[in-house]
Amino acid sequence: MNSILTPGLYIVATPIGNLGDLSPRASQILLNADVVAVEDSRVTAGLFRHLGAKGKMLPYHDHNADAVRPGLVARMASEAVALVSDAGTPLISDPGFKLVRDARAAGHQVTTIPGPCAGIAALTLAGLPTDRFLFMGFLPSKQQARAQAIAEIASVRATLVFYESGPRLSACLAALAEGLGDREAAVAREITKKFEECVTGSLIELAARYADSPPKGEIVVVVAPPGEAAPATEADADSALREALTRLPASKAAGEVAKKLGLDRRELYARAMELKD
């Protein structure tokens, strides 16, 4: 048992590029933990080399988590177990939430050591609204599943944040443009590294930019929320009412159009009766 750290689980955020972003507290936890659960020991070994020490690493990832997790949870009763992802904050589009859930269920202390997160960093670079945002992680790779996922969030009034790979970027941007409309967006890559960049433009412009030149590195796509819909006109209301009246009585047609266009139901009912005459 480590005499410096209280037994339990420590969620440790690590740099997404620049090793100088590792906090002193995170360094202390990693150096003093009894074991560090890692996605890829080769990646975390580089972090320990930066710290000038060797860590006691145990692989913990999607492929072995179910087998390894019970042993890690048991160790938390008397040892300090740290969890890291390959880069950034664990659990944010990385494995780990089941370990936190099981640790809490077993009554162990769970502590977070916050730090870098690519999605949050990209939001600070994009120049898009940040009062409300939805993190979506990676969209499905198959076209139909991706289109369905985009359709589900098309009406969400928030900035959208996605992770993506270079080879898939242009197709992803084109699919977003098709499903969301040609919204303002930003592509951030290599955040905190030497060649950090954040390119802004419309989704269609960005899709064309990267069509023949897929970028390298980790990529975050940030998409603006939908714009305010223009108020419905009298012509819009009449058109909607005429269509609804082919299927419904006047009262129900007025109710349907009122809900759809955000107009007064009583006024729409009166107009529906005029159109029927």
Coordinates of C-alpha atoms in Angstrom, one line a residue:
M1 CA 0.0 0.0 0.0
N2 CA 1.2 3.5 -0.9
S3 CA 1.7 5.7 2.2
I4 CA 1.2 8.9 0.2
L5 CA -2.1 8.3 -1.6
T6 CA -5.3 7.2 -0.1
P7 CA -6.6 3.9 -1.6
G8 CA -9.1 4.2 -4.3
L9 CA -9.4 5.2 -8.0
Y10 CA -7.8 8.3 -9.5
I11 CA -9.0 9.6 -12.9
V12 CA -5.9 11.4 -14.3
A13 CA -6.1 13.7 -17.3
T14 CA -2.9 13.6 -19.4
P15 CA -1.6 15.9 -22.2
I16 CA -3.2 15.7 -25.7
G17 CA 0.1 16.8 -27.3
N18 CA 2.3 19.1 -25.3
L19 CA 3.8 17.3 -22.4
G20 CA 4.1 20.6 -20.6
D21 CA 0.4 20.5 -20.0
L22 CA 0.7 17.7 -17.4
S23 CA -0.2 19.2 -14.1
P24 CA 2.0 18.9 -11.0
R25 CA -0.8 17.1 -9.2
A26 CA -1.2 14.6 -12.1
S27 CA 2.5 14.0 -12.0
Q28 CA 2.4 13.3 -8.3
I29 CA -0.5 10.8 -8.7
L30 CA 1.1 8.9 -11.5
L31 CA 4.5 8.7 -9.7
N32 CA 2.9 7.5 -6.5
A33 CA 0.1 5.3 -7.6
D34 CA 0.4 1.6 -6.9
V35 CA -0.8 0.7 -10.4
V36 CA -1.7 2.8 -13.5
A37 CA -4.4 1.4 -15.8
V38 CA -3.6 2.4 -19.3
E39 CA -5.0 2.1 -22.8
D40 CA -1.6 1.5 -24.5
S41 CA 1.5 0.9 -22.3
R42 CA 3.7 2.2 -25.1
V43 CA 2.0 5.6 -25.1
T44 CA 2.0 6.0 -21.3
A45 CA 5.6 4.8 -21.1
G46 CA 6.5 7.9 -23.0
L47 CA 4.8 10.0 -20.4
F48 CA 6.7 8.2 -17.6
R49 CA 10.0 8.8 -19.5
H50 CA 9.1 12.5 -19.5
L51 CA 8.6 12.2 -15.7
G52 CA 12.0 10.5 -15.4
A53 CA 10.5 7.4 -13.7
K54 CA 8.9 4.0 -14.4
G55 CA 5.3 3.4 -13.6
K56 CA 3.6 0.1 -12.7
M57 CA 1.3 -0.1 -15.7
L58 CA -1.6 -2.5 -16.4
P59 CA -3.3 -2.5 -19.8
Y60 CA -7.0 -1.6 -19.5
H61 CA -8.9 -1.1 -22.8
D62 CA -12.1 -2.2 -24.6
H63 CA -10.7 -5.6 -25.5
N64 CA -9.8 -6.7 -21.9
A65 CA -11.8 -4.5 -19.7
D66 CA -14.3 -7.1 -18.6
A67 CA -11.6 -9.5 -17.5
V68 CA -9.3 -6.9 -15.8
R69 CA -11.9 -4.7 -14.1
P70 CA -12.8 -7.0 -11.2
G71 CA -9.1 -7.3 -10.2
L72 CA -8.6 -3.5 -10.4
V73 CA -11.7 -2.8 -8.3
A74 CA -10.5 -5.3 -5.6
R75 CA -7.1 -3.7 -5.5
M76 CA -8.7 -0.3 -4.7
A77 CA -9.5 -1.5 -1.2
S78 CA -5.9 -1.2 -0.2
E79 CA -4.1 0.5 -3.2
A80 CA -4.1 3.7 -5.2
V81 CA -5.2 2.8 -8.8
A82 CA -4.8 5.5 -11.4
L83 CA -6.6 5.5 -14.7
V84 CA -5.3 7.3 -17.8
S85 CA -6.3 7.2 -21.5
D86 CA -3.8 7.6 -24.4
A87 CA -4.4 11.3 -24.3
G88 CA -6.7 13.8 -22.6
T89 CA -9.4 13.1 -20.0
P90 CA -10.3 9.5 -19.4
L91 CA -13.9 8.5 -20.1
I92 CA -14.4 11.2 -22.7
S93 CA -14.7 9.0 -25.8
D94 CA -12.3 6.6 -24.1
P95 CA -13.0 3.5 -22.0
G96 CA -13.4 3.8 -18.3
F97 CA -16.9 4.6 -17.2
K98 CA -17.6 1.0 -16.1
L99 CA -14.5 1.1 -13.9
V100 CA -15.7 4.3 -12.2
R101 CA -19.2 2.8 -11.8
D102 CA -17.9 -0.4 -10.3
A103 CA -15.5 1.4 -8.0
R104 CA -18.3 3.5 -6.6
A105 CA -20.6 0.4 -6.2
A106 CA -17.8 -1.2 -4.2
G107 CA -17.6 1.8 -1.9
H108 CA -14.1 3.0 -3.0
Q109 CA -13.0 6.6 -3.1
V110 CA -13.0 8.0 -6.7
T111 CA -11.0 11.2 -7.3
T112 CA -10.6 13.2 -10.5
I113 CA -7.4 15.0 -11.5
P114 CA -8.7 17.3 -14.3
G115 CA -6.8 18.5 -17.2
P116 CA -6.7 18.6 -21.1
C117 CA -9.6 17.5 -23.2
A118 CA -9.5 17.8 -27.0
G119 CA -13.2 18.6 -27.3
I120 CA -13.1 21.4 -24.8
A121 CA -9.9 22.8 -26.2
A122 CA -11.4 22.9 -29.7
L123 CA -14.4 24.8 -28.5
T124 CA -12.1 27.5 -27.2
L125 CA -10.5 27.8 -30.6
A126 CA -13.5 27.6 -32.9
G127 CA -15.2 30.9 -32.2
L128 CA -18.6 29.3 -32.1
P129 CA -21.2 29.6 -29.3
T130 CA -20.2 27.7 -26.1
D131 CA -23.1 28.4 -23.8
R132 CA -24.6 25.0 -24.9
F133 CA -22.8 22.2 -26.6
L134 CA -23.3 18.5 -27.3
F135 CA -20.3 16.2 -27.5
M136 CA -20.9 13.3 -30.0
G137 CA -17.5 11.6 -30.1
F138 CA -17.0 9.6 -33.3
L139 CA -19.9 9.3 -35.8
P140 CA -20.5 5.8 -37.2
S141 CA -18.3 4.9 -40.1
K142 CA -21.1 3.3 -42.2
Q143 CA -23.0 5.9 -44.4
Q144 CA -26.6 4.9 -43.3
A145 CA -25.8 4.7 -39.6
R146 CA -23.9 8.0 -39.8
A147 CA -26.8 9.8 -41.6
Q148 CA -29.3 8.4 -38.9
A149 CA -27.1 9.7 -36.1
I150 CA -26.9 13.1 -37.7
A151 CA -30.6 13.3 -38.3
E152 CA -31.2 12.6 -34.6
I153 CA -29.3 15.8 -33.6
A154 CA -30.3 18.1 -36.5
S155 CA -32.7 20.1 -34.4
V156 CA -30.6 20.3 -31.2
R157 CA -30.0 24.0 -30.5
A158 CA -26.4 23.7 -29.4
T159 CA -22.9 23.7 -30.8
L160 CA -22.0 20.2 -31.9
V161 CA -18.6 18.6 -31.2
F162 CA -17.2 15.5 -33.0
Y163 CA -14.0 13.6 -33.1
E164 CA -12.8 12.3 -36.5
S165 CA -9.8 10.8 -38.3
G166 CA -8.0 12.4 -41.3
P167 CA -9.1 9.9 -44.0
R168 CA -12.7 10.1 -43.0
L169 CA -12.8 13.9 -42.4
S170 CA -14.1 15.1 -45.8
A171 CA -16.9 12.5 -46.0
C172 CA -17.9 13.4 -42.4
L173 CA -18.1 17.1 -43.2
A174 CA -20.1 16.4 -46.4
A175 CA -22.5 14.2 -44.4
L176 CA -22.9 16.9 -41.8
A177 CA -23.7 19.5 -44.5
E178 CA -26.3 17.2 -46.0
G179 CA -28.0 16.4 -42.7
L180 CA -27.6 19.7 -40.9
G181 CA -27.5 22.3 -43.7
D182 CA -24.4 24.3 -44.6
R183 CA -23.6 25.6 -41.1
E184 CA -20.6 27.4 -39.9
A185 CA -18.0 25.0 -38.6
A186 CA -14.4 24.6 -37.5
V187 CA -11.8 21.8 -37.9
A188 CA -9.2 21.8 -35.1
R189 CA -6.2 19.5 -35.3
E190 CA -2.9 18.9 -33.6
I191 CA -4.1 20.9 -30.6
T192 CA -1.2 22.0 -28.3
K193 CA 1.3 20.7 -30.7
K194 CA 3.8 22.5 -33.0
F195 CA 1.5 22.4 -36.0
E196 CA -1.7 23.3 -34.2
E197 CA -4.4 24.8 -36.5
C198 CA -8.0 25.6 -36.5
V199 CA -9.6 26.2 -39.9
T200 CA -13.1 27.8 -40.1
G201 CA -15.7 28.0 -42.8
S202 CA -19.0 26.4 -43.9
L203 CA -19.3 22.7 -43.8
I204 CA -19.4 22.5 -47.6
E205 CA -16.3 24.7 -47.9
L206 CA -14.4 22.6 -45.3
A207 CA -15.5 19.3 -47.0
A208 CA -14.1 20.5 -50.3
R209 CA -10.9 21.8 -48.7
Y210 CA -10.0 18.3 -47.3
A211 CA -11.4 16.2 -50.1
D212 CA -8.1 15.7 -51.8
S213 CA -5.8 16.4 -48.9
P214 CA -6.8 14.5 -45.7
P215 CA -5.0 16.1 -42.7
K216 CA -2.9 14.2 -40.2
G217 CA -3.2 14.1 -36.5
E218 CA -6.2 14.0 -34.1
I219 CA -9.1 16.1 -35.3
V220 CA -12.1 17.8 -33.7
V221 CA -15.0 19.1 -35.8
V222 CA -17.1 21.8 -34.2
V223 CA -20.4 22.8 -35.8
A224 CA -22.5 25.8 -35.1
P225 CA -26.1 25.4 -33.8
P226 CA -29.0 25.8 -36.2
G227 CA -30.0 29.4 -37.0
E228 CA -33.3 30.8 -36.0
A229 CA -36.2 29.8 -38.3
A230 CA -37.8 32.7 -40.1
P231 CA -41.4 33.4 -38.9
A232 CA -44.1 31.7 -40.9
T233 CA -45.9 34.0 -43.4
E234 CA -49.6 34.0 -44.3
A235 CA -48.7 32.2 -47.5
D236 CA -46.9 29.5 -45.4
A237 CA -49.9 29.1 -43.2
D238 CA -52.4 28.9 -46.1
S239 CA -50.2 26.3 -47.9
A240 CA -49.9 24.2 -44.8
L241 CA -53.7 24.5 -44.0
R242 CA -54.7 23.5 -47.6
E243 CA -52.5 20.4 -47.4
A244 CA -53.8 19.5 -43.9
L245 CA -57.4 20.0 -44.9
T246 CA -57.0 17.3 -47.5
R247 CA -56.5 14.8 -44.6
L248 CA -58.2 16.3 -41.6
P249 CA -61.3 18.3 -40.5
A250 CA -60.8 22.0 -40.0
S251 CA -60.2 21.9 -36.2
K252 CA -57.6 19.2 -36.4
A253 CA -55.9 20.8 -39.4
A254 CA -55.7 24.1 -37.5
G255 CA -54.1 22.3 -34.5
E256 CA -51.6 20.5 -36.6
V257 CA -50.5 23.6 -38.4
A258 CA -50.4 25.7 -35.2
K259 CA -48.0 23.2 -33.7
K260 CA -45.9 23.0 -36.8
L261 CA -45.6 26.7 -37.5
G262 CA -46.0 28.2 -34.0
L263 CA -49.1 30.2 -34.9
D264 CA -52.4 30.9 -33.1
R265 CA -54.7 27.9 -33.3
R266 CA -58.0 30.0 -33.2
E267 CA -56.8 32.3 -36.0
L268 CA -55.8 29.2 -38.1
Y269 CA -59.2 27.6 -37.5
A270 CA -61.0 30.7 -38.8
R271 CA -58.7 30.8 -41.8
A272 CA -59.3 27.1 -42.4
M273 CA -63.1 27.6 -42.5
E274 CA -62.5 30.4 -45.0
L275 CA -60.4 28.1 -47.2
K276 CA -63.0 25.4 -47.0
D277 CA -65.7 27.8 -48.3

